[in-house]
C-alpha cells in the first residue's frame, strides 16, 4: 500500500472516529440535559403547588422548610409566599416572614435576580420565578421562587469536558499513528542511507531485504538492482583486466615457448645421434640401461614439445584424436616418468581400478597430460612422503577418475582460482597445469571437481562421458 493511501486512510479514520465520538457524547449530554430540565421543572411545579396550598389554607405550620432541603439539590434556593398586600406570609427563610415586599417591583415570569451579598464570584447567576396565585376570580397573591441553575451548568460543563477529553484522545491516537508511521518509514530510510554510504565506500555485498510493497519496498528493490548491476560491472571490469593481463602474459609466454622448441628439437636429434653412435659400443646390461635412458629422454623431450605446442595454441580449440583405450594402458605409459620422483620422496602410489572397468573414448596423449599434471601436483604437495591413490569407477553413462593425495591441501579462498591460467601458489611453475587439465577435460565433454581439506589432502575427480556404440569392443590405440 502506498504512503499517500495510508495517510489518507489514517486521516479519514480519525475524522470518522472524531465525528462518531462527538455525536455519541452530544446525544448523551442532550439526554442528561433534558432529564435535568424535566426534574427541575417538576420541582418548580411542586413548589408552586405547595405554596398555593399554603396560601389558600388556614394551616399555621409551613412545609416549605422541609421541602427546601430536598429541592436544593435541584437548584431551588428559596421560596416566598406573598399575599395581595405585599406581605411575606410564608417563606423557606423564617427571618423573612412578616416582612413586606413592594408588589410593583415583582416581575412575573422568569428573570435574572441580583446576587446576594455573600455570594461567590464563581457562583452561577441566580434566577427568580414569580407566579401569581389566582383562585377563581380572586387574586390571592404571589409565589416567589429563587433558584440557581448550577446543576444544568455543571452538566453542560461536564459534557464539555467529556467532548474535550474525547477529542484529545482522538488526536492522541492520531499523533501515535503518525509517530508510528513516521518511524516505520524513517528507520528504513536511515538504514538505506547507511547502505548507500557502504556502497559508495566500495562494499557491494550490501543487500536490503524487501519487506513491503510501498515506496520503501520499491526503493529497496531499486537499490538492490543498482547494487547488482554494480557487481556485474565490477566483475566485468575484473574479467577485462584479467583478460588483458593474460593476453600480455600469454603473448610473452608464447614467444618464449616458441624459442624453447628449437633447443628441444636439437636435444631430440642429439639423442638419436648418441643412440646410433653409443649403443653399438655397449653390450649386455649396459646397452639395455643406455637404451632405456635414451628412450626416457626422448619421450620427455617429445612430451615437452607437445606441451609447448598446446601452450602456444592454448587460446585456440584443441584438436582431439579420440581412441578407445584401456585406462590401465594410459597409466602404464604416464606413471613410469614419475617413478624416480616418487621413489626419491618416499611416496607410494596405489591404483584401485576394477578389472571390468570399460575402455575410455579419449585422446590418449591429452589424458596422459592430465594424469601427469594431477599426479605431479600431488607429489609436490607431499615433500615428506605419503600415499597417492588413483581410483576409477563407472557411474551410469560416465566414468569417474579420482586422484587423492595426503598433502597439505588447498586453502578455501584458493579453490575458486586453481583452474585460472597462470595462477599458482608455488615459487616455481607458471600456473598452467590445472588450467590445461581443466580445458582438456571440458573439451572431452566432461568436468573436473576438487575436494580439499587443509592439512589432510586433496582429491581431484574427472568425470568423462562413456562412449557407446560401434567403437565399443574395437580397441584402437593412436600413437602421436
PDB file of C-alpha atoms in Angstrom, residues 170-382:
ATOM      1  CA  UNK A 170      -8.666  11.006  19.208  1.00  0.00           C
ATOM      2  CA  UNK A 171      -5.851  13.413  18.441  1.00  0.00           C
ATOM      3  CA  UNK A 172      -3.518  11.458  20.720  1.00  0.00           C
ATOM      4  CA  UNK A 173      -4.362   8.319  18.742  1.00  0.00           C
ATOM      5  CA  UNK A 174      -3.722  10.260  15.544  1.00  0.00           C
ATOM      6  CA  UNK A 175      -0.385  11.510  16.868  1.00  0.00           C
ATOM      7  CA  UNK A 176       0.573   7.970  17.941  1.00  0.00           C
ATOM      8  CA  UNK A 177      -0.322   6.609  14.492  1.00  0.00           C
ATOM      9  CA  UNK A 178       1.621   9.416  12.859  1.00  0.00           C
ATOM     10  CA  UNK A 179       4.689   8.742  15.030  1.00  0.00           C
ATOM     11  CA  UNK A 180       4.430   5.027  14.281  1.00  0.00           C
ATOM     12  CA  UNK A 181       4.115   5.685  10.555  1.00  0.00           C
ATOM     13  CA  UNK A 182       6.986   8.168  10.666  1.00  0.00           C
ATOM     14  CA  UNK A 183       9.249   5.687  12.457  1.00  0.00           C
ATOM     15  CA  UNK A 184       8.039   2.942  10.131  1.00  0.00           C
ATOM     16  CA  UNK A 185       9.374   4.960   7.199  1.00  0.00           C
ATOM     17  CA  UNK A 186      12.276   6.899   8.683  1.00  0.00           C
ATOM     18  CA  UNK A 187      14.071   3.857  10.111  1.00  0.00           C
ATOM     19  CA  UNK A 188      14.280   2.056   6.726  1.00  0.00           C
ATOM     20  CA  UNK A 189      15.313   5.332   5.094  1.00  0.00           C
ATOM     21  CA  UNK A 190      18.095   5.839   7.668  1.00  0.00           C
ATOM     22  CA  UNK A 191      19.192   2.242   7.124  1.00  0.00           C
ATOM     23  CA  UNK A 192      19.107   2.843   3.385  1.00  0.00           C
ATOM     24  CA  UNK A 193      21.302   5.915   3.803  1.00  0.00           C
ATOM     25  CA  UNK A 194      23.853   3.833   5.720  1.00  0.00           C
ATOM     26  CA  UNK A 195      23.758   1.178   2.996  1.00  0.00           C
ATOM     27  CA  UNK A 196      24.314   3.872   0.366  1.00  0.00           C
ATOM     28  CA  UNK A 197      27.370   5.025   2.312  1.00  0.00           C
ATOM     29  CA  UNK A 198      28.725   1.477   2.399  1.00  0.00           C
ATOM     30  CA  UNK A 199      28.171   1.050  -1.330  1.00  0.00           C
ATOM     31  CA  UNK A 200      29.812   4.401  -2.072  1.00  0.00           C
ATOM     32  CA  UNK A 201      32.775   3.183   0.018  1.00  0.00           C
ATOM     33  CA  UNK A 202      33.103   0.155  -2.280  1.00  0.00           C
ATOM     34  CA  UNK A 203      31.199  -2.522  -0.345  1.00  0.00           C
ATOM     35  CA  UNK A 204      28.996  -4.217  -2.962  1.00  0.00           C
ATOM     36  CA  UNK A 205      27.912  -7.057  -0.681  1.00  0.00           C
ATOM     37  CA  UNK A 206      25.041  -4.940   0.674  1.00  0.00           C
ATOM     38  CA  UNK A 207      21.537  -6.285   0.065  1.00  0.00           C
ATOM     39  CA  UNK A 208      18.386  -4.746   1.521  1.00  0.00           C
ATOM     40  CA  UNK A 209      15.504  -7.125   2.352  1.00  0.00           C
ATOM     41  CA  UNK A 210      12.268  -6.122   0.573  1.00  0.00           C
ATOM     42  CA  UNK A 211       9.598  -6.430   3.295  1.00  0.00           C
ATOM     43  CA  UNK A 212       6.845  -4.215   1.860  1.00  0.00           C
ATOM     44  CA  UNK A 213       5.220  -3.224  -1.412  1.00  0.00           C
ATOM     45  CA  UNK A 214       5.091   0.532  -0.728  1.00  0.00           C
ATOM     46  CA  UNK A 215       7.561   3.255  -1.700  1.00  0.00           C
ATOM     47  CA  UNK A 216      10.160   1.909   0.748  1.00  0.00           C
ATOM     48  CA  UNK A 217       9.896  -1.547  -0.811  1.00  0.00           C
ATOM     49  CA  UNK A 218      10.258  -0.109  -4.314  1.00  0.00           C
ATOM     50  CA  UNK A 219      13.236   1.953  -3.156  1.00  0.00           C
ATOM     51  CA  UNK A 220      14.869  -1.143  -1.640  1.00  0.00           C
ATOM     52  CA  UNK A 221      14.199  -3.135  -4.812  1.00  0.00           C
ATOM     53  CA  UNK A 222      15.703  -0.375  -6.947  1.00  0.00           C
ATOM     54  CA  UNK A 223      18.703  -0.188  -4.619  1.00  0.00           C
ATOM     55  CA  UNK A 224      19.276  -3.945  -4.878  1.00  0.00           C
ATOM     56  CA  UNK A 225      19.029  -3.784  -8.674  1.00  0.00           C
ATOM     57  CA  UNK A 226      21.553  -0.951  -8.716  1.00  0.00           C
ATOM     58  CA  UNK A 227      23.981  -2.879  -6.493  1.00  0.00           C
ATOM     59  CA  UNK A 228      23.528  -5.998  -8.635  1.00  0.00           C
ATOM     60  CA  UNK A 229      24.404  -4.039 -11.779  1.00  0.00           C
ATOM     61  CA  UNK A 230      27.411  -2.551  -9.985  1.00  0.00           C
ATOM     62  CA  UNK A 231      28.527  -6.066  -9.069  1.00  0.00           C
ATOM     63  CA  UNK A 232      28.136  -7.186 -12.667  1.00  0.00           C
ATOM     64  CA  UNK A 233      30.063  -4.159 -13.853  1.00  0.00           C
ATOM     65  CA  UNK A 234      32.809  -4.782 -11.302  1.00  0.00           C
ATOM     66  CA  UNK A 235      33.013  -8.451 -12.330  1.00  0.00           C
ATOM     67  CA  UNK A 236      33.135  -7.436 -15.994  1.00  0.00           C
ATOM     68  CA  UNK A 237      35.885  -4.920 -15.338  1.00  0.00           C
ATOM     69  CA  UNK A 238      37.773  -7.547 -13.374  1.00  0.00           C
ATOM     70  CA  UNK A 239      37.413 -10.073 -16.196  1.00  0.00           C
ATOM     71  CA  UNK A 240      38.535  -7.467 -18.730  1.00  0.00           C
ATOM     72  CA  UNK A 241      41.550  -6.644 -16.607  1.00  0.00           C
ATOM     73  CA  UNK A 242      42.390 -10.310 -16.195  1.00  0.00           C
ATOM     74  CA  UNK A 243      41.900 -10.884 -19.924  1.00  0.00           C
ATOM     75  CA  UNK A 244      44.246  -8.016 -20.746  1.00  0.00           C
ATOM     76  CA  UNK A 245      46.747  -9.314 -18.195  1.00  0.00           C
ATOM     77  CA  UNK A 246      46.506 -12.859 -19.523  1.00  0.00           C
ATOM     78  CA  UNK A 247      46.799 -11.593 -23.066  1.00  0.00           C
ATOM     79  CA  UNK A 248      50.033  -9.770 -22.280  1.00  0.00           C
ATOM     80  CA  UNK A 249      51.418 -12.707 -20.284  1.00  0.00           C
ATOM     81  CA  UNK A 250      50.284 -15.120 -22.996  1.00  0.00           C
ATOM     82  CA  UNK A 251      51.987 -13.152 -25.745  1.00  0.00           C
ATOM     83  CA  UNK A 252      55.204 -13.103 -23.739  1.00  0.00           C
ATOM     84  CA  UNK A 253      54.959 -16.792 -22.808  1.00  0.00           C
ATOM     85  CA  UNK A 254      54.065 -17.761 -26.376  1.00  0.00           C
ATOM     86  CA  UNK A 255      57.193 -16.058 -27.631  1.00  0.00           C
ATOM     87  CA  UNK A 256      59.285 -17.834 -25.005  1.00  0.00           C
ATOM     88  CA  UNK A 257      57.656 -21.191 -25.819  1.00  0.00           C
ATOM     89  CA  UNK A 258      58.390 -20.673 -29.494  1.00  0.00           C
ATOM     90  CA  UNK A 259      62.033 -20.160 -28.655  1.00  0.00           C
ATOM     91  CA  UNK A 260      62.082 -23.318 -26.482  1.00  0.00           C
ATOM     92  CA  UNK A 261      61.090 -25.538 -29.411  1.00  0.00           C
ATOM     93  CA  UNK A 262      64.435 -25.026 -31.141  1.00  0.00           C
ATOM     94  CA  UNK A 263      66.594 -26.454 -28.279  1.00  0.00           C
ATOM     95  CA  UNK A 264      64.063 -29.266 -27.818  1.00  0.00           C
ATOM     96  CA  UNK A 265      64.430 -30.240 -31.456  1.00  0.00           C
ATOM     97  CA  UNK A 266      68.206 -30.120 -31.097  1.00  0.00           C
ATOM     98  CA  UNK A 267      68.084 -32.325 -27.962  1.00  0.00           C
ATOM     99  CA  UNK A 268      65.870 -34.834 -29.767  1.00  0.00           C
ATOM    100  CA  UNK A 269      68.249 -35.028 -32.707  1.00  0.00           C
ATOM    101  CA  UNK A 270      71.233 -35.290 -30.346  1.00  0.00           C
ATOM    102  CA  UNK A 271      69.655 -38.242 -28.518  1.00  0.00           C
ATOM    103  CA  UNK A 272      69.060 -40.040 -31.828  1.00  0.00           C
ATOM    104  CA  UNK A 273      72.672 -39.391 -32.809  1.00  0.00           C
ATOM    105  CA  UNK A 274      74.001 -40.659 -29.441  1.00  0.00           C
ATOM    106  CA  UNK A 275      71.926 -43.810 -29.727  1.00  0.00           C
ATOM    107  CA  UNK A 276      73.378 -44.536 -33.145  1.00  0.00           C
ATOM    108  CA  UNK A 277      76.949 -43.803 -32.017  1.00  0.00           C
ATOM    109  CA  UNK A 278      76.997 -45.204 -28.459  1.00  0.00           C
ATOM    110  CA  UNK A 279      74.760 -48.246 -28.431  1.00  0.00           C
ATOM    111  CA  UNK A 280      76.906 -50.326 -30.833  1.00  0.00           C
ATOM    112  CA  UNK A 281      79.823 -49.975 -28.411  1.00  0.00           C
ATOM    113  CA  UNK A 282      77.797 -51.127 -25.372  1.00  0.00           C
ATOM    114  CA  UNK A 283      76.971 -54.704 -24.516  1.00  0.00           C
ATOM    115  CA  UNK A 284      74.711 -56.592 -22.180  1.00  0.00           C
ATOM    116  CA  UNK A 285      73.138 -54.780 -19.254  1.00  0.00           C
ATOM    117  CA  UNK A 286      74.945 -51.538 -20.062  1.00  0.00           C
ATOM    118  CA  UNK A 287      73.389 -51.467 -23.525  1.00  0.00           C
ATOM    119  CA  UNK A 288      69.903 -52.054 -22.124  1.00  0.00           C
ATOM    120  CA  UNK A 289      70.368 -49.363 -19.488  1.00  0.00           C
ATOM    121  CA  UNK A 290      71.650 -46.841 -22.030  1.00  0.00           C
ATOM    122  CA  UNK A 291      68.820 -47.621 -24.441  1.00  0.00           C
ATOM    123  CA  UNK A 292      66.194 -47.232 -21.688  1.00  0.00           C
ATOM    124  CA  UNK A 293      67.731 -43.937 -20.559  1.00  0.00           C
ATOM    125  CA  UNK A 294      67.821 -42.602 -24.112  1.00  0.00           C
ATOM    126  CA  UNK A 295      64.197 -43.620 -24.675  1.00  0.00           C
ATOM    127  CA  UNK A 296      63.090 -41.827 -21.489  1.00  0.00           C
ATOM    128  CA  UNK A 297      64.929 -38.673 -22.535  1.00  0.00           C
ATOM    129  CA  UNK A 298      63.400 -38.918 -25.980  1.00  0.00           C
ATOM    130  CA  UNK A 299      59.923 -39.410 -24.508  1.00  0.00           C
ATOM    131  CA  UNK A 300      60.267 -36.439 -22.155  1.00  0.00           C
ATOM    132  CA  UNK A 301      61.529 -34.236 -24.976  1.00  0.00           C
ATOM    133  CA  UNK A 302      58.572 -35.303 -27.075  1.00  0.00           C
ATOM    134  CA  UNK A 303      56.162 -34.610 -24.212  1.00  0.00           C
ATOM    135  CA  UNK A 304      57.750 -31.228 -23.537  1.00  0.00           C
ATOM    136  CA  UNK A 305      57.431 -30.360 -27.208  1.00  0.00           C
ATOM    137  CA  UNK A 306      53.805 -31.477 -27.151  1.00  0.00           C
ATOM    138  CA  UNK A 307      53.106 -29.263 -24.114  1.00  0.00           C
ATOM    139  CA  UNK A 308      54.775 -26.311 -25.828  1.00  0.00           C
ATOM    140  CA  UNK A 309      52.551 -26.812 -28.849  1.00  0.00           C
ATOM    141  CA  UNK A 310      49.455 -26.949 -26.611  1.00  0.00           C
ATOM    142  CA  UNK A 311      50.685 -23.939 -24.677  1.00  0.00           C
ATOM    143  CA  UNK A 312      51.164 -21.911 -27.859  1.00  0.00           C
ATOM    144  CA  UNK A 313      47.684 -22.908 -29.032  1.00  0.00           C
ATOM    145  CA  UNK A 314      46.000 -22.502 -25.600  1.00  0.00           C
ATOM    146  CA  UNK A 315      43.657 -19.843 -26.887  1.00  0.00           C
ATOM    147  CA  UNK A 316      42.608 -21.978 -29.873  1.00  0.00           C
ATOM    148  CA  UNK A 317      40.321 -25.062 -29.864  1.00  0.00           C
ATOM    149  CA  UNK A 318      42.101 -28.328 -29.137  1.00  0.00           C
ATOM    150  CA  UNK A 319      42.304 -30.941 -31.859  1.00  0.00           C
ATOM    151  CA  UNK A 320      41.381 -34.166 -30.115  1.00  0.00           C
ATOM    152  CA  UNK A 321      42.337 -37.537 -31.572  1.00  0.00           C
ATOM    153  CA  UNK A 322      39.865 -39.882 -29.922  1.00  0.00           C
ATOM    154  CA  UNK A 323      40.558 -43.551 -29.479  1.00  0.00           C
ATOM    155  CA  UNK A 324      39.033 -46.307 -27.411  1.00  0.00           C
ATOM    156  CA  UNK A 325      41.850 -47.191 -24.982  1.00  0.00           C
ATOM    157  CA  UNK A 326      42.009 -49.019 -21.628  1.00  0.00           C
ATOM    158  CA  UNK A 327      42.655 -46.738 -18.690  1.00  0.00           C
ATOM    159  CA  UNK A 328      45.385 -49.079 -17.409  1.00  0.00           C
ATOM    160  CA  UNK A 329      47.330 -48.622 -20.678  1.00  0.00           C
ATOM    161  CA  UNK A 330      47.259 -44.840 -20.296  1.00  0.00           C
ATOM    162  CA  UNK A 331      48.554 -45.134 -16.732  1.00  0.00           C
ATOM    163  CA  UNK A 332      51.251 -47.575 -17.802  1.00  0.00           C
ATOM    164  CA  UNK A 333      52.664 -45.003 -20.232  1.00  0.00           C
ATOM    165  CA  UNK A 334      52.322 -41.985 -17.900  1.00  0.00           C
ATOM    166  CA  UNK A 335      53.468 -43.174 -14.478  1.00  0.00           C
ATOM    167  CA  UNK A 336      56.981 -44.500 -15.272  1.00  0.00           C
ATOM    168  CA  UNK A 337      58.084 -40.943 -15.983  1.00  0.00           C
ATOM    169  CA  UNK A 338      57.378 -40.089 -12.320  1.00  0.00           C
ATOM    170  CA  UNK A 339      58.924 -43.246 -10.858  1.00  0.00           C
ATOM    171  CA  UNK A 340      62.210 -41.636  -9.800  1.00  0.00           C
ATOM    172  CA  UNK A 341      60.452 -38.649  -8.121  1.00  0.00           C
ATOM    173  CA  UNK A 342      58.084 -40.943  -6.267  1.00  0.00           C
ATOM    174  CA  UNK A 343      60.956 -43.080  -5.010  1.00  0.00           C
ATOM    175  CA  UNK A 344      63.053 -40.081  -4.013  1.00  0.00           C
ATOM    176  CA  UNK A 345      60.242 -38.557  -1.911  1.00  0.00           C
ATOM    177  CA  UNK A 346      59.147 -41.931  -0.444  1.00  0.00           C
ATOM    178  CA  UNK A 347      55.691 -41.691  -1.984  1.00  0.00           C
ATOM    179  CA  UNK A 348      53.636 -44.805  -2.572  1.00  0.00           C
ATOM    180  CA  UNK A 349      51.200 -44.923  -5.477  1.00  0.00           C
ATOM    181  CA  UNK A 350      48.158 -47.182  -5.247  1.00  0.00           C
ATOM    182  CA  UNK A 351      45.807 -47.981  -8.136  1.00  0.00           C
ATOM    183  CA  UNK A 352      42.209 -49.014  -7.392  1.00  0.00           C
ATOM    184  CA  UNK A 353      40.856 -49.874 -10.822  1.00  0.00           C
ATOM    185  CA  UNK A 354      38.209 -52.590 -11.279  1.00  0.00           C
ATOM    186  CA  UNK A 355      39.023 -55.420 -13.653  1.00  0.00           C
ATOM    187  CA  UNK A 356      35.824 -54.808 -15.608  1.00  0.00           C
ATOM    188  CA  UNK A 357      36.442 -51.080 -15.957  1.00  0.00           C
ATOM    189  CA  UNK A 358      35.371 -50.092 -19.513  1.00  0.00           C
ATOM    190  CA  UNK A 359      37.799 -48.558 -22.036  1.00  0.00           C
ATOM    191  CA  UNK A 360      37.790 -44.780 -22.427  1.00  0.00           C
ATOM    192  CA  UNK A 361      36.899 -42.839 -25.562  1.00  0.00           C
ATOM    193  CA  UNK A 362      39.589 -40.169 -25.182  1.00  0.00           C
ATOM    194  CA  UNK A 363      42.644 -38.552 -26.680  1.00  0.00           C
ATOM    195  CA  UNK A 364      45.284 -40.751 -25.081  1.00  0.00           C
ATOM    196  CA  UNK A 365      48.010 -38.125 -25.127  1.00  0.00           C
ATOM    197  CA  UNK A 366      45.732 -35.455 -23.695  1.00  0.00           C
ATOM    198  CA  UNK A 367      44.595 -37.772 -20.880  1.00  0.00           C
ATOM    199  CA  UNK A 368      48.221 -38.696 -20.222  1.00  0.00           C
ATOM    200  CA  UNK A 369      48.986 -34.978 -19.808  1.00  0.00           C
ATOM    201  CA  UNK A 370      46.112 -34.666 -17.302  1.00  0.00           C
ATOM    202  CA  UNK A 371      47.405 -37.638 -15.287  1.00  0.00           C
ATOM    203  CA  UNK A 372      50.942 -36.274 -15.181  1.00  0.00           C
ATOM    204  CA  UNK A 373      49.701 -32.822 -14.116  1.00  0.00           C
ATOM    205  CA  UNK A 374      47.488 -34.173 -11.324  1.00  0.00           C
ATOM    206  CA  UNK A 375      49.975 -36.738 -10.007  1.00  0.00           C
ATOM    207  CA  UNK A 376      52.794 -34.184 -10.339  1.00  0.00           C
ATOM    208  CA  UNK A 377      50.836 -31.700  -8.224  1.00  0.00           C
ATOM    209  CA  UNK A 378      50.201 -34.423  -5.634  1.00  0.00           C
ATOM    210  CA  UNK A 379      53.947 -35.192  -5.491  1.00  0.00           C
ATOM    211  CA  UNK A 380      54.754 -31.517  -4.958  1.00  0.00           C
ATOM    212  CA  UNK A 381      52.151 -31.332  -2.161  1.00  0.00           C
ATOM    213  CA  UNK A 382      53.842 -34.199  -0.229  1.00  0.00           C
TER     214      UNK A 382
END
